[in-house]
Amino acid sequence: MADPDSIDFAQVFVGTEASKLVTLSNLGRSVVRVRASNLPTGYDMRPSEVTLSPGAKAEVKVAFFPLREERFDGQLELSLSNAKNDVLTMDLRGEGVKRVVEVVEVLDFGTIKVGDTKTLPLDLTNLVEKDLNLALSITGGSDRTAFRLDNEAVELELPGGTTRALDVSFTPANRGPHAASLLLRPCPSCQDVRVQLIGSGGTTDLRPSPPTVSLGTVTPTQSKSAFFTIQNVGDFSATVTSVALVGDPERDPANEGEAPGEFSLDGVASTFEVEAGASVPVTVVFDAADVAQPRKFARVRVMGPDDRLYFEVPVDGKSGGIDVEADPKTLDFGRQPKNFAAKLSFVLKNVGEQVALTVERPFISGLNADSYTVAAADGTQPPWTLDGPKGFEVTFRGSELQDYPAALEFPLYVNGAQSAEMPYATVDLMATVVELPPCDLDISPASLRFGAVTVNKGVSLPIDIKNQGTTECLVWNVGLDPDGHRSFSSPDLPTTPSKVLAPGEKFTVGIRYAPTRITGVVDRSNLFFNHSNVETPRAVVAISGLATAFDLVADPNPVVFGPVPAVPQSLQVFKPFLIRNRGVDAVRVSRVSMASGYSQRFTVRADETLPVAIPSQGSKSFLSSYKPLDLVQDVGKIEVWLQGVDEPFLVETRGSGTDEDCGVLCQWPTAICPATGQSVTVNTQVVLSGGAYSPGGHATTCTWSVVSAPVGSSARPNPVTGCTPAFIPDLVGNYVFELMVTDALGNRGACQHSLAATPWGGLWVETFWDVAGDIDLHVLNEALGNRQTQASWWTNAECYYGNCQRGNLPTPLWDGDVNSTASLDRDDIPGTGPENTRINSPSLTHPYAVGIHNFGNSRNPVNVTTNIYCGGQLAHNATTVFTATKQFEVVGSVQYNGSTCVFTPDGTRWTGFH
């Protein structure tokens, strides 16, 4: 009997577990085994099986773990291994409650000025009869400090069926969107109810576009105009009280406060509003003087209420004459190592009146003039006619640790005479020779591999160079191997001859591979750069790619996991991707793997058994997973290997570990497996009680699969889809399952669950084989027949397919007892087994023989494995090899002694038998 004989768990929160103890009592006069033979969905009994001596009692725990919001009412069936094979039933009732608290999903504060505070009420309604004591917390990184609860509350009492308002305040400290989450936890083991808190900090922000206005050179007595716009890039309307011209003492110290008379503003109102996102044009006019004059400078000052200066726009203009400019005006070589020849270029051009203008050989002024040399970029000699832009190249080499300021002075000649208006064009030079400690660089990747790339298509990939040391690092002379394959290029090589990286700083060099023909040979190049000092060997990053006719694309590529919880507990998440074949020929994927040299926090597998063919215009699905171990950015490379191609097609994976609440960005679906592993008697049906949870409320689906099972097992969940399929273990041993859940966005989560299948007490024999075909298991009662005599077999002296399955038993019953009579519980004809035979209470006075028969399996040789269990323990394991059909072998004899048995090998074999 069971006490109590029914249990009402009432309301239990989804994703949690409630349990109650049940006392089982044996009121009979014989030993009885009690087994949970049928568990309703959402329930479990632990342990699932107990053995009770006469008069004994035992406690079992009945657990209720609702996986969704509904009622879970059913009957627990307990099978009793007594003479009558009775079944004891227990009514179980319970309700899964998910929406314990009703509350809005998002509380939006809108946009308020930085530093201001806005408070909104949040209504919370208790949907259940129970009183709740809600634990309150706000998460979400640095943004969480912008939100606060009334009186800094950390908990809130919410009586059953009532509604209360909780005041939430938002005070933005900076401009831009803010997001955090208010977590409401109804109980310590309950899942959080999440309310997204969003708001934005706003400012009044006016900016000019462009930030400067140059009228250039204007012919004497002529006028020229240009304009800039006052742009409101803030969040609120702004008032402009004045727009006025003022002097520019920084560029024109002679004019104190007064703007030169050549400048004026056209059509500007005295006071006006600029709406958020709007622009107002301001026209600047320059009236050139009667004769050529030096360049004039002024500023346009834009003011707001309370004498607030929004900004000033520098303006300039020149009345007539030549105006030779250098672009850039200053050549800064930055920090350079000793004795390295660094090069920079510049251009001279006349932006003034077009006259017959020539440039003579420049002289270099300054104490360090001999460290610089200059030459025309095209190799020509002076004088140079400046009838268009003219390029020059300056080389610097320094041998001492110091600064090297200098200046290039180009004499300018108009109509054969040096210009009195502008006698020289000047280019400032600057360099510093340093000696820094040796670099500690992280170059990622150490080698850049494009893999297989479709001919006449281009792919770009980055090379990151990061200073992972504790001191500054000097890097210079970055470039592609001039002898490398010309399919590689780098459009964004550094424009400066050197770069100093602070600790932790990195810069990226983008490499593009665009093959134009198929050679069948891997294309190669290198990225070179120097670092530390001239004695340090230059760094080399090998670059490779293979042009192919196949046209594959990955969708998506990269596979972006985004932020995934890494601490306090790492979460493994899954994302599917497709490989599409856009070519005209089918391709065959032989294997997939993760490339070395990248993060190994990712895994990949195919949805189908490899190799797999992808037809033209077809696609195949693959699954990648990510499990971060630390708070870092991870990048991986998936290798998709094709038959006949020496390089793989590559797919990038990206993810990052986080310890903060990241809201919808990491609301991965959660697979819910039973809290503990299951243990069940072999050949007994159990329910795999799984579930799925989506923090974002998306619809989810479940799929169960067998990850590992005893060798020879063919059992599978039924059905494989659905969260709570049935499963019948067909062999003794350990099973591991994976529950994969997929939400409507394609994101996936998984968990694993274990099950131990134990043998029946008494005698248990199971057999399986390696190639499909008809193999049969025979068990002979040796009190009724001699195992070494053919006539004993295929009679009621033994248990075999002809008399011992589908509820049939040998007649008469062995030893006059159904529990002492063998039962063939599983028979298999077309497959690889298993088959098994059971005797609940074997005789202690006579042995049993085990025989194996190759009835019709012609795929010889056939290797047959037989396991014999006595009293729940493995007594013998045997392998039988058949070389032809109609072979029969007596494996051996088993004598049961009450708790174990003695096995005697036999080996008798008959050919052409039955």
PDB file of C-alpha atoms in Angstrom, residues 572-573 593-595 598-605 623-629 634-638 653-655:
ATOM      1  CA  GLN A 572      26.363  26.729 -24.063  1.00  0.00           C
ATOM      2  CA  VAL A 573      24.229  28.106 -26.870  1.00  0.00           C
ATOM      3  CA  SER A 593      35.855  21.194 -38.139  1.00  0.00           C
ATOM      4  CA  MET A 594      37.054  24.226 -36.192  1.00  0.00           C
ATOM      5  CA  ALA A 595      40.266  25.802 -37.493  1.00  0.00           C
ATOM      6  CA  TYR A 598      41.397  30.675 -33.377  1.00  0.00           C
ATOM      7  CA  SER A 599      39.187  30.388 -30.299  1.00  0.00           C
ATOM      8  CA  GLN A 600      38.271  26.810 -29.453  1.00  0.00           C
ATOM      9  CA  ARG A 601      35.180  27.831 -27.512  1.00  0.00           C
ATOM     10  CA  PHE A 602      33.118  26.995 -30.609  1.00  0.00           C
ATOM     11  CA  THR A 603      32.038  23.634 -31.998  1.00  0.00           C
ATOM     12  CA  VAL A 604      30.387  22.619 -35.253  1.00  0.00           C
ATOM     13  CA  ARG A 605      28.494  19.586 -36.508  1.00  0.00           C
ATOM     14  CA  LEU A 623      24.935  23.638 -36.229  1.00  0.00           C
ATOM     15  CA  SER A 624      27.518  25.697 -34.379  1.00  0.00           C
ATOM     16  CA  SER A 625      27.732  26.105 -30.616  1.00  0.00           C
ATOM     17  CA  TYR A 626      29.476  28.563 -28.310  1.00  0.00           C
ATOM     18  CA  LYS A 627      30.333  28.242 -24.636  1.00  0.00           C
ATOM     19  CA  PRO A 628      32.412  31.131 -23.278  1.00  0.00           C
ATOM     20  CA  LEU A 629      34.766  30.514 -20.383  1.00  0.00           C
ATOM     21  CA  ASP A 634      35.999  35.026 -29.142  1.00  0.00           C
ATOM     22  CA  VAL A 635      36.457  34.550 -32.874  1.00  0.00           C
ATOM     23  CA  GLY A 636      36.461  31.144 -34.514  1.00  0.00           C
ATOM     24  CA  LYS A 637      36.665  29.718 -38.023  1.00  0.00           C
ATOM     25  CA  ILE A 638      34.522  26.819 -39.223  1.00  0.00           C
ATOM     26  CA  THR A 653      31.981  32.626 -35.681  1.00  0.00           C
ATOM     27  CA  ARG A 654      31.887  35.423 -33.116  1.00  0.00           C
ATOM     28  CA  GLY A 655      30.794  35.593 -29.505  1.00  0.00           C
TER      29      GLY A 655
END
